[in-house]
mmCIF file of C-alpha atoms in Angstrom:
data_model
loop_
_atom_site.group_PDB
_atom_site.id
_atom_site.type_symbol
_atom_site.label_atom_id
_atom_site.label_comp_id
_atom_site.label_asym_id
_atom_site.label_seq_id
_atom_site.Cartn_x
_atom_site.Cartn_y
_atom_site.Cartn_z
ATOM 1 C CA MET A 1 6.129 -7.261 -43.121
ATOM 2 C CA VAL A 2 9.120 -6.806 -44.341
ATOM 3 C CA THR A 3 11.220 -10.217 -45.477
ATOM 4 C CA ILE A 4 14.663 -9.995 -44.717
ATOM 5 C CA PRO A 5 16.542 -11.689 -48.110
ATOM 6 C CA GLY A 6 18.403 -14.698 -46.956
ATOM 7 C CA ARG A 7 16.571 -15.618 -43.744
ATOM 8 C CA ARG A 8 14.464 -18.683 -43.874
ATOM 9 C CA LYS A 9 10.807 -18.157 -42.680
ATOM 10 C CA ARG A 10 10.422 -19.681 -39.288
ATOM 11 C CA ALA A 11 7.908 -22.734 -39.182
ATOM 12 C CA THR A 12 4.759 -22.348 -37.460
ATOM 13 C CA ILE A 13 1.841 -24.440 -35.405
ATOM 14 C CA HIS A 14 -0.335 -23.772 -38.797
ATOM 15 C CA ASP A 15 2.539 -25.451 -40.319
ATOM 16 C CA VAL A 16 2.806 -28.096 -38.515
ATOM 17 C CA ALA A 17 -0.761 -28.750 -38.507
ATOM 18 C CA ALA A 18 -0.805 -28.923 -42.068
ATOM 19 C CA GLU A 19 1.506 -31.332 -42.618
ATOM 20 C CA ALA A 20 -0.090 -33.769 -39.891
ATOM 21 C CA GLY A 21 -3.492 -33.525 -41.217
ATOM 22 C CA VAL A 22 -4.967 -32.399 -37.662
ATOM 23 C CA SER A 23 -5.982 -28.881 -36.133
ATOM 24 C CA ARG A 24 -3.738 -26.378 -34.367
ATOM 25 C CA GLY A 25 -5.423 -27.453 -31.079
ATOM 26 C CA THR A 26 -4.359 -30.740 -31.156
ATOM 27 C CA VAL A 27 -1.155 -29.651 -31.908
ATOM 28 C CA SER A 28 -0.944 -27.081 -29.154
ATOM 29 C CA ARG A 29 -1.879 -29.971 -26.744
ATOM 30 C CA VAL A 30 1.001 -32.167 -27.944
ATOM 31 C CA VAL A 31 3.307 -29.461 -27.595
ATOM 32 C CA ASN A 32 2.057 -28.470 -24.396
ATOM 33 C CA ASN A 33 2.381 -32.297 -23.182
ATOM 34 C CA GLU A 34 -1.534 -32.272 -22.852
ATOM 35 C CA PRO A 35 -3.571 -35.209 -22.883
ATOM 36 C CA TYR A 36 -6.585 -36.132 -24.840
ATOM 37 C CA VAL A 37 -4.563 -37.052 -27.838
ATOM 38 C CA SER A 38 -4.586 -40.130 -29.794
ATOM 39 C CA ALA A 39 -1.201 -42.366 -29.912
ATOM 40 C CA GLU A 40 -1.677 -42.039 -33.965
ATOM 41 C CA ALA A 41 -1.776 -38.238 -34.083
ATOM 42 C CA ARG A 42 0.664 -37.627 -31.434
ATOM 43 C CA LEU A 43 3.250 -39.213 -33.522
ATOM 44 C CA ALA A 44 1.794 -37.867 -36.815
ATOM 45 C CA ILE A 45 2.520 -34.402 -35.079
ATOM 46 C CA GLU A 46 5.859 -34.915 -33.721
ATOM 47 C CA ALA A 47 6.778 -36.636 -37.498
ATOM 48 C CA ALA A 48 5.668 -33.487 -38.749
ATOM 49 C CA ILE A 49 7.396 -30.937 -35.984
ATOM 50 C CA ALA A 50 10.650 -32.905 -36.910
ATOM 51 C CA LYS A 51 10.106 -32.660 -41.279
ATOM 52 C CA VAL A 52 8.901 -28.650 -40.601
ATOM 53 C CA GLY A 53 11.491 -27.781 -37.869
ATOM 54 C CA TYR A 54 9.066 -26.116 -35.673
ATOM 55 C CA VAL A 55 10.338 -24.633 -32.430
ATOM 56 C CA PRO A 56 7.808 -23.544 -30.075
ATOM 57 C CA ASN A 57 8.193 -19.500 -29.171
ATOM 58 C CA THR A 58 8.281 -19.598 -25.986
ATOM 59 C CA ALA A 59 8.275 -16.207 -25.284
ATOM 60 C CA ALA A 60 4.636 -16.209 -27.118
ATOM 61 C CA ARG A 61 3.941 -19.072 -24.200
ATOM 62 C CA ASN A 62 6.029 -16.794 -21.735
ATOM 63 C CA LEU A 63 3.617 -13.910 -22.291
ATOM 64 C CA VAL A 64 -0.369 -15.778 -21.895
ATOM 65 C CA MET A 65 1.729 -17.752 -18.841
ATOM 66 C CA GLN A 66 2.793 -14.342 -17.251
ATOM 67 C CA ARG A 67 6.236 -16.051 -16.650
ATOM 68 C CA SER A 68 9.680 -15.142 -17.841
ATOM 69 C CA GLN A 69 11.610 -18.724 -17.233
ATOM 70 C CA ALA A 70 13.967 -16.455 -15.588
ATOM 71 C CA VAL A 71 15.467 -15.541 -12.043
ATOM 72 C CA GLY A 72 17.588 -13.015 -11.728
ATOM 73 C CA LEU A 73 21.163 -13.304 -9.864
ATOM 74 C CA ILE A 74 21.735 -9.523 -8.408
ATOM 75 C CA VAL A 75 25.321 -8.914 -6.912
ATOM 76 C CA HIS A 76 25.999 -5.784 -5.169
ATOM 77 C CA GLU A 77 29.684 -5.360 -5.614
ATOM 78 C CA PRO A 78 32.189 -3.631 -7.733
ATOM 79 C CA HIS A 79 32.374 -5.035 -11.567
ATOM 80 C CA SER A 80 36.083 -6.001 -11.079
ATOM 81 C CA LEU A 81 35.467 -8.000 -8.138
ATOM 82 C CA PHE A 82 32.505 -9.875 -9.687
ATOM 83 C CA LEU A 83 35.362 -11.529 -11.787
ATOM 84 C CA GLU A 84 38.474 -11.284 -9.303
ATOM 85 C CA ASP A 85 36.075 -13.140 -5.945
ATOM 86 C CA PRO A 86 36.090 -16.797 -6.500
ATOM 87 C CA ASN A 87 33.457 -16.928 -4.014
ATOM 88 C CA ILE A 88 30.892 -15.039 -6.386
ATOM 89 C CA GLY A 89 31.889 -17.588 -8.953
ATOM 90 C CA GLU A 90 31.021 -20.751 -7.572
ATOM 91 C CA ILE A 91 27.554 -18.466 -6.019
ATOM 92 C CA LEU A 92 26.652 -18.013 -9.789
ATOM 93 C CA LEU A 93 27.363 -21.639 -10.801
ATOM 94 C CA GLY A 94 25.590 -23.235 -7.531
ATOM 95 C CA ALA A 95 22.411 -20.896 -8.564
ATOM 96 C CA ASN A 96 22.559 -21.681 -12.109
ATOM 97 C CA SER A 97 23.316 -25.772 -11.463
ATOM 98 C CA ALA A 98 19.519 -25.412 -9.957
ATOM 99 C CA LEU A 99 17.743 -23.285 -11.968
ATOM 100 C CA SER A 100 19.418 -25.240 -15.649
ATOM 101 C CA LEU A 101 17.568 -27.836 -13.832
ATOM 102 C CA ALA A 102 14.329 -26.237 -13.597
ATOM 103 C CA ASP A 103 14.894 -25.164 -17.162
ATOM 104 C CA TYR A 104 14.999 -21.343 -15.889
ATOM 105 C CA GLN A 105 17.504 -19.081 -17.132
ATOM 106 C CA MET A 106 19.583 -16.878 -14.947
ATOM 107 C CA VAL A 107 19.941 -13.160 -15.368
ATOM 108 C CA SER A 108 23.468 -11.920 -13.976
ATOM 109 C CA LEU A 109 22.679 -7.941 -12.517
ATOM 110 C CA VAL A 110 25.393 -6.021 -10.860
ATOM 111 C CA ILE A 111 24.836 -3.388 -9.041
ATOM 112 C CA GLU A 112 28.063 -0.914 -8.286
ATOM 113 C CA SER A 113 26.509 2.363 -8.514
ATOM 114 C CA GLU A 114 23.339 4.709 -8.073
ATOM 115 C CA ARG A 115 22.189 4.427 -11.805
ATOM 116 C CA ASP A 116 22.730 0.569 -11.907
ATOM 117 C CA THR A 117 19.926 0.368 -8.755
ATOM 118 C CA GLU A 118 17.708 2.610 -10.615
ATOM 119 C CA ARG A 119 18.392 0.907 -14.125
ATOM 120 C CA VAL A 120 17.443 -2.429 -12.101
ATOM 121 C CA ALA A 121 15.241 -1.371 -10.548
ATOM 122 C CA ARG A 122 13.003 -0.632 -13.549
ATOM 123 C CA TYR A 123 14.305 -4.066 -14.740
ATOM 124 C CA LEU A 124 12.643 -5.956 -11.761
ATOM 125 C CA SER A 125 9.625 -3.859 -11.969
ATOM 126 C CA GLY A 126 9.403 -4.707 -16.164
ATOM 127 C CA GLY A 127 8.658 -8.679 -14.358
ATOM 128 C CA PHE A 128 11.899 -9.900 -17.237
ATOM 129 C CA VAL A 129 12.555 -12.085 -14.433
ATOM 130 C CA ASP A 130 10.004 -14.215 -11.765
ATOM 131 C CA GLY A 131 12.074 -14.013 -9.200
ATOM 132 C CA VAL A 132 15.724 -13.180 -7.565
ATOM 133 C CA VAL A 133 19.243 -14.634 -5.705
ATOM 134 C CA VAL A 134 20.388 -11.637 -4.111
ATOM 135 C CA VAL A 135 24.277 -11.785 -3.117
ATOM 136 C CA SER A 136 26.390 -9.134 -0.834
ATOM 137 C CA ALA A 137 22.950 -6.642 0.160
ATOM 138 C CA ARG A 138 23.438 -4.213 2.605
ATOM 139 C CA GLU A 139 21.282 -2.805 5.168
ATOM 140 C CA GLN A 140 19.322 0.053 3.430
ATOM 141 C CA ASP A 141 19.066 -1.005 0.313
ATOM 142 C CA PRO A 142 17.013 0.147 -2.319
ATOM 143 C CA ILE A 143 16.783 -2.983 -4.004
ATOM 144 C CA THR A 144 15.704 -5.071 -1.486
ATOM 145 C CA ARG A 145 12.902 -2.302 -0.729
ATOM 146 C CA VAL A 146 11.866 -2.942 -4.830
ATOM 147 C CA ILE A 147 11.799 -6.845 -4.160
ATOM 148 C CA GLU A 148 9.560 -6.023 -1.636
ATOM 149 C CA ARG A 149 7.220 -3.577 -3.002
ATOM 150 C CA LEU A 150 6.507 -6.165 -6.293
ATOM 151 C CA ASP A 151 6.428 -9.450 -3.899
ATOM 152 C CA LEU A 152 8.809 -10.801 -6.310
ATOM 153 C CA PRO A 153 10.037 -14.530 -4.971
ATOM 154 C CA ALA A 154 13.620 -14.069 -3.479
ATOM 155 C CA ALA A 155 16.354 -15.352 -1.851
ATOM 156 C CA PHE A 156 19.888 -13.412 0.035
ATOM 157 C CA VAL A 157 22.677 -15.081 0.531
ATOM 158 C CA GLY A 158 23.678 -13.263 3.389
ATOM 159 C CA HIS A 159 21.214 -11.865 6.014
ATOM 160 C CA PRO A 160 21.204 -7.768 6.193
ATOM 161 C CA GLN A 161 19.576 -6.877 9.763
ATOM 162 C CA ASP A 162 16.577 -4.909 7.699
ATOM 163 C CA LEU A 163 15.615 -7.781 5.642
ATOM 164 C CA ARG A 164 12.263 -8.353 7.362
ATOM 165 C CA ASP A 165 10.360 -11.273 6.101
ATOM 166 C CA LEU A 166 12.291 -12.517 2.883
ATOM 167 C CA PRO A 167 14.071 -15.710 3.515
ATOM 168 C CA TYR A 168 18.392 -16.381 3.038
ATOM 169 C CA VAL A 169 20.609 -18.392 2.873
ATOM 170 C CA GLY A 170 24.112 -17.999 4.779
ATOM 171 C CA ILE A 171 26.241 -19.509 7.339
ATOM 172 C CA ASN A 172 27.296 -18.724 11.042
ATOM 173 C CA ASN A 173 30.285 -16.240 9.812
ATOM 174 C CA ARG A 174 30.535 -14.790 13.586
ATOM 175 C CA ALA A 175 30.932 -18.228 14.880
ATOM 176 C CA ALA A 176 33.582 -19.667 12.457
ATOM 177 C CA ALA A 177 35.346 -16.358 12.936
ATOM 178 C CA ARG A 178 35.451 -16.904 16.250
ATOM 179 C CA ALA A 179 36.607 -20.390 15.996
ATOM 180 C CA ILE A 180 39.896 -20.058 13.446
ATOM 181 C CA THR A 181 40.817 -16.731 15.564
ATOM 182 C CA GLU A 182 40.642 -19.355 18.996
ATOM 183 C CA ARG A 183 43.032 -21.612 16.672
ATOM 184 C CA LEU A 184 45.495 -18.914 16.085
ATOM 185 C CA ILE A 185 45.358 -17.769 19.779
ATOM 186 C CA GLY A 186 46.399 -21.453 20.013
ATOM 187 C CA THR A 187 49.624 -21.430 18.262
ATOM 188 C CA GLY A 188 51.241 -19.236 20.897
ATOM 189 C CA ARG A 189 50.873 -15.700 19.101
ATOM 190 C CA ARG A 190 50.345 -12.840 21.779
ATOM 191 C CA ARG A 191 49.822 -9.507 18.884
ATOM 192 C CA ILE A 192 47.007 -10.692 17.030
ATOM 193 C CA GLY A 193 45.231 -8.253 14.528
ATOM 194 C CA MET A 194 42.822 -8.740 11.898
ATOM 195 C CA ILE A 195 42.077 -6.880 8.892
ATOM 196 C CA ALA A 196 38.128 -5.497 8.723
ATOM 197 C CA ALA A 197 36.738 -5.970 5.315
ATOM 198 C CA ALA A 198 33.177 -5.179 4.221
ATOM 199 C CA LEU A 199 31.988 -3.865 7.570
ATOM 200 C CA ASP A 200 29.109 -2.792 5.617
ATOM 201 C CA ARG A 201 27.210 -5.969 5.085
ATOM 202 C CA ASP A 202 26.458 -8.849 7.620
ATOM 203 C CA SER A 203 29.401 -11.078 6.718
ATOM 204 C CA GLY A 204 32.219 -8.466 7.395
ATOM 205 C CA ALA A 205 30.433 -6.993 10.463
ATOM 206 C CA ASP A 206 30.036 -10.798 12.101
ATOM 207 C CA ARG A 207 33.283 -11.802 11.248
ATOM 208 C CA LEU A 208 34.915 -9.035 13.420
ATOM 209 C CA ALA A 209 32.423 -9.921 16.154
ATOM 210 C CA GLY A 210 33.642 -13.366 15.989
ATOM 211 C CA PHE A 211 37.321 -12.292 16.581
ATOM 212 C CA THR A 212 36.382 -9.603 19.253
ATOM 213 C CA ASP A 213 34.494 -12.460 20.972
ATOM 214 C CA ALA A 214 37.897 -14.717 20.392
ATOM 215 C CA LEU A 215 40.172 -12.574 21.749
ATOM 216 C CA GLY A 216 37.820 -11.292 24.562
ATOM 217 C CA ASP A 217 39.732 -8.912 26.961
ATOM 218 C CA ARG A 218 42.996 -9.473 24.667
ATOM 219 C CA PHE A 219 41.492 -7.276 22.104
ATOM 220 C CA ASP A 220 42.800 -4.204 21.354
ATOM 221 C CA PRO A 221 40.835 -2.135 18.802
ATOM 222 C CA ALA A 222 44.068 -0.459 17.430
ATOM 223 C CA LEU A 223 44.839 -4.097 15.987
ATOM 224 C CA VAL A 224 41.907 -3.533 13.192
ATOM 225 C CA ALA A 225 42.858 -2.366 10.073
ATOM 226 C CA PRO A 226 39.220 -1.941 8.522
ATOM 227 C CA VAL A 227 38.944 -1.972 4.289
ATOM 228 C CA PRO A 228 35.983 -1.612 2.096
ATOM 229 C CA LEU A 229 36.143 -4.743 -0.038
ATOM 230 C CA TYR A 230 37.444 -8.263 -0.124
ATOM 231 C CA THR A 231 40.116 -7.384 -2.651
ATOM 232 C CA TYR A 232 43.709 -8.347 -3.268
ATOM 233 C CA ALA A 233 44.594 -4.629 -2.975
ATOM 234 C CA ASP A 234 42.883 -4.115 0.514
ATOM 235 C CA GLY A 235 44.601 -6.976 2.313
ATOM 236 C CA ARG A 236 47.753 -5.356 1.393
ATOM 237 C CA ASP A 237 47.045 -1.638 2.381
ATOM 238 C CA GLY A 238 45.462 -3.033 5.705
ATOM 239 C CA MET A 239 48.058 -5.650 6.581
ATOM 240 C CA ARG A 240 50.687 -2.016 5.939
ATOM 241 C CA ALA A 241 48.423 -0.577 8.409
ATOM 242 C CA LEU A 242 49.027 -2.540 11.188
ATOM 243 C CA LEU A 243 52.236 -3.364 10.532
ATOM 244 C CA ALA A 244 52.555 0.445 10.574
ATOM 245 C CA ARG A 245 50.097 0.606 14.264
ATOM 246 C CA GLU A 246 52.213 -2.430 15.847
ATOM 247 C CA PRO A 247 55.559 -3.637 14.868
ATOM 248 C CA LEU A 248 55.483 -6.647 16.697
ATOM 249 C CA ILE A 249 52.321 -8.020 15.594
ATOM 250 C CA ASP A 250 52.666 -11.984 15.334
ATOM 251 C CA GLY A 251 49.412 -13.038 13.871
ATOM 252 C CA VAL A 252 46.419 -11.811 11.637
ATOM 253 C CA PHE A 253 42.655 -12.825 11.047
ATOM 254 C CA ALA A 254 42.193 -11.957 7.432
ATOM 255 C CA ALA A 255 38.547 -11.544 6.825
ATOM 256 C CA SER A 256 38.687 -13.357 3.082
ATOM 257 C CA ASP A 257 41.234 -15.547 1.850
ATOM 258 C CA VAL A 258 42.188 -12.917 -1.069
ATOM 259 C CA ILE A 259 42.787 -10.584 1.517
ATOM 260 C CA ALA A 260 45.110 -13.246 3.210
ATOM 261 C CA ALA A 261 46.493 -13.095 0.063
ATOM 262 C CA GLY A 262 47.582 -9.284 -0.233
ATOM 263 C CA ALA A 263 48.577 -9.579 3.519
ATOM 264 C CA LEU A 264 50.975 -12.128 2.725
ATOM 265 C CA ASN A 265 52.478 -9.575 -0.038
ATOM 266 C CA ALA A 266 52.955 -6.558 2.295
ATOM 267 C CA LEU A 267 54.244 -9.320 4.712
ATOM 268 C CA ARG A 268 57.087 -10.264 2.255
ATOM 269 C CA GLU A 269 57.921 -6.590 1.400
ATOM 270 C CA ASP A 270 58.694 -5.838 4.955
ATOM 271 C CA GLY A 271 60.936 -8.782 4.684
ATOM 272 C CA ARG A 272 58.305 -10.977 7.745
ATOM 273 C CA SER A 273 58.146 -14.751 7.065
ATOM 274 C CA VAL A 274 55.385 -16.575 7.735
ATOM 275 C CA PRO A 275 54.545 -18.799 9.884
ATOM 276 C CA GLY A 276 57.765 -17.962 11.705
ATOM 277 C CA ASP A 277 57.322 -14.206 12.379
ATOM 278 C CA VAL A 278 53.870 -13.978 11.801
ATOM 279 C CA GLY A 279 50.891 -16.514 11.404
ATOM 280 C CA ILE A 280 47.963 -15.134 9.594
ATOM 281 C CA VAL A 281 44.663 -17.196 8.658
ATOM 282 C CA GLY A 282 41.957 -16.448 6.146
ATOM 283 C CA PHE A 283 38.340 -17.167 5.593
ATOM 284 C CA ASP A 284 36.689 -18.788 2.282
ATOM 285 C CA ASP A 285 38.668 -21.912 1.594
ATOM 286 C CA SER A 286 38.612 -20.096 -2.248
ATOM 287 C CA ALA A 287 41.023 -20.896 -4.925
ATOM 288 C CA TRP A 288 43.418 -17.678 -3.186
ATOM 289 C CA ALA A 289 43.867 -20.027 -0.364
ATOM 290 C CA LEU A 290 45.925 -22.539 -2.429
ATOM 291 C CA ARG A 291 47.575 -19.764 -4.584
ATOM 292 C CA CYS A 292 48.804 -18.484 -1.242
ATOM 293 C CA GLN A 293 52.384 -19.467 -0.211
ATOM 294 C CA PRO A 294 52.396 -20.841 2.216
ATOM 295 C CA LEU A 295 49.386 -22.755 2.022
ATOM 296 C CA LEU A 296 46.814 -20.944 3.659
ATOM 297 C CA SER A 297 44.753 -21.524 6.782
ATOM 298 C CA THR A 298 41.368 -20.712 6.781
ATOM 299 C CA VAL A 299 37.906 -21.746 7.066
ATOM 300 C CA ARG A 300 35.801 -23.110 4.196
ATOM 301 C CA GLN A 301 32.221 -21.912 3.468
ATOM 302 C CA PRO A 302 30.522 -23.814 0.822
ATOM 303 C CA ALA A 303 29.931 -21.185 -1.955
ATOM 304 C CA ASN A 304 28.475 -23.275 -4.484
ATOM 305 C CA GLY A 305 25.978 -24.511 -2.145
ATOM 306 C CA LEU A 306 24.785 -20.933 -0.713
ATOM 307 C CA GLY A 307 23.894 -20.415 -4.536
ATOM 308 C CA GLN A 308 21.938 -23.337 -5.348
ATOM 309 C CA ARG A 309 20.213 -23.128 -1.838
ATOM 310 C CA ALA A 310 19.275 -20.012 -2.621
ATOM 311 C CA ALA A 311 18.155 -21.024 -6.256
ATOM 312 C CA GLU A 312 16.040 -23.646 -4.710
ATOM 313 C CA SER A 313 14.524 -21.343 -2.333
ATOM 314 C CA VAL A 314 13.283 -19.414 -5.326
ATOM 315 C CA LEU A 315 12.200 -22.090 -7.294
ATOM 316 C CA SER A 316 9.856 -23.202 -4.349
ATOM 317 C CA GLN A 317 8.409 -20.028 -4.266
ATOM 318 C CA LEU A 318 7.566 -20.202 -7.752
ATOM 319 C CA ARG A 319 5.777 -23.375 -7.668
ATOM 320 C CA GLY A 320 3.571 -21.594 -4.694
ATOM 321 C CA GLU A 321 5.399 -23.414 -1.518
ATOM 322 C CA ALA A 322 6.052 -20.895 1.585
ATOM 323 C CA PRO A 323 9.390 -19.755 2.468
ATOM 324 C CA GLU A 324 11.849 -20.433 4.865
ATOM 325 C CA LEU A 325 11.563 -17.146 6.435
ATOM 326 C CA GLY A 326 14.248 -18.755 9.728
ATOM 327 C CA GLY A 327 16.791 -18.833 7.118
ATOM 328 C CA ILE A 328 18.852 -21.998 6.096
ATOM 329 C CA LEU A 329 22.538 -22.268 7.745
ATOM 330 C CA LEU A 330 24.959 -24.101 5.800
ATOM 331 C CA ASP A 331 27.719 -25.649 7.792
ATOM 332 C CA THR A 332 31.778 -24.409 7.790
ATOM 333 C CA GLN A 333 34.819 -26.132 8.754
ATOM 334 C CA ILE A 334 38.322 -24.733 9.272
ATOM 335 C CA VAL A 335 41.285 -26.198 6.929
ATOM 336 C CA TRP A 336 44.381 -25.824 8.518
ATOM 337 C CA ARG A 337 47.208 -25.439 6.671
ATOM 338 C CA ASP A 338 50.732 -24.042 6.930
ATOM 339 C CA SER A 339 50.383 -20.507 6.897
ATOM 340 C CA ALA A 340 49.907 -20.256 10.976
#
């Protein structure tokens, strides 16, 4: 073995046993909090651990137990959106709080490209995590198929239609979108459009469906501006497209708060007042809702709670408990402010 100059030798279980005057087996039982150790021996071993500076080798223990004590958080979004979207941050914090209480480490895995997908698939297959929380999965997602093949404990935030028998945590996006659109209609708006983001996943598609439900016979497909992502730039571009199609538009449902913030920018550029000329509502009640001027009317979704419940689902599966395959739906509420 090559010794690196200046690096202190790590204390081992042998050092503790020698210092305490007991066998390695007795030290092992104390370290692993097992019974059949006298109070006198336990005190001697604890004092020896403190004296020699022994820290249990978690990697070696996990190798024996075939556990990594880590859970992956897989986010299917561009790297820039991972930092820009406050919902992802809240989901991350909620998941991490549940995992920390159970002494699990969270590992963030961001998928933006096919290469990322292949890399993460290899990582999961290597046994580096015991389970995963998956955010923003799409239908026909190869990572979902990898999770199924590995029989990896998992919980999804959201519900792709081809999820099959994997547990998920979410909200009723369709009902919430319908409710806030009806509230917008109730303000007397007549030409209402939608900036519909992320239609390749359940959240975006369900919010468009709820908007359509609320308008009924008044729904005009020409007043839907589809955009790829929940981003400020997409909100601005979507609003510009709606203004070009229908100059008389007087109401807008933005598929998220950040979309609404971008739309407000475009409305200001066009000389429109909010809510005087155009009423606008968003979705999420994220930090973006309070940055908007005027303050944004929106749907509050419990992003932190979604992450926490998804992580708790994974932890329960790791304890051998059966997952709730019917899905866990958390409540939303309308928060009415000044923008409509």
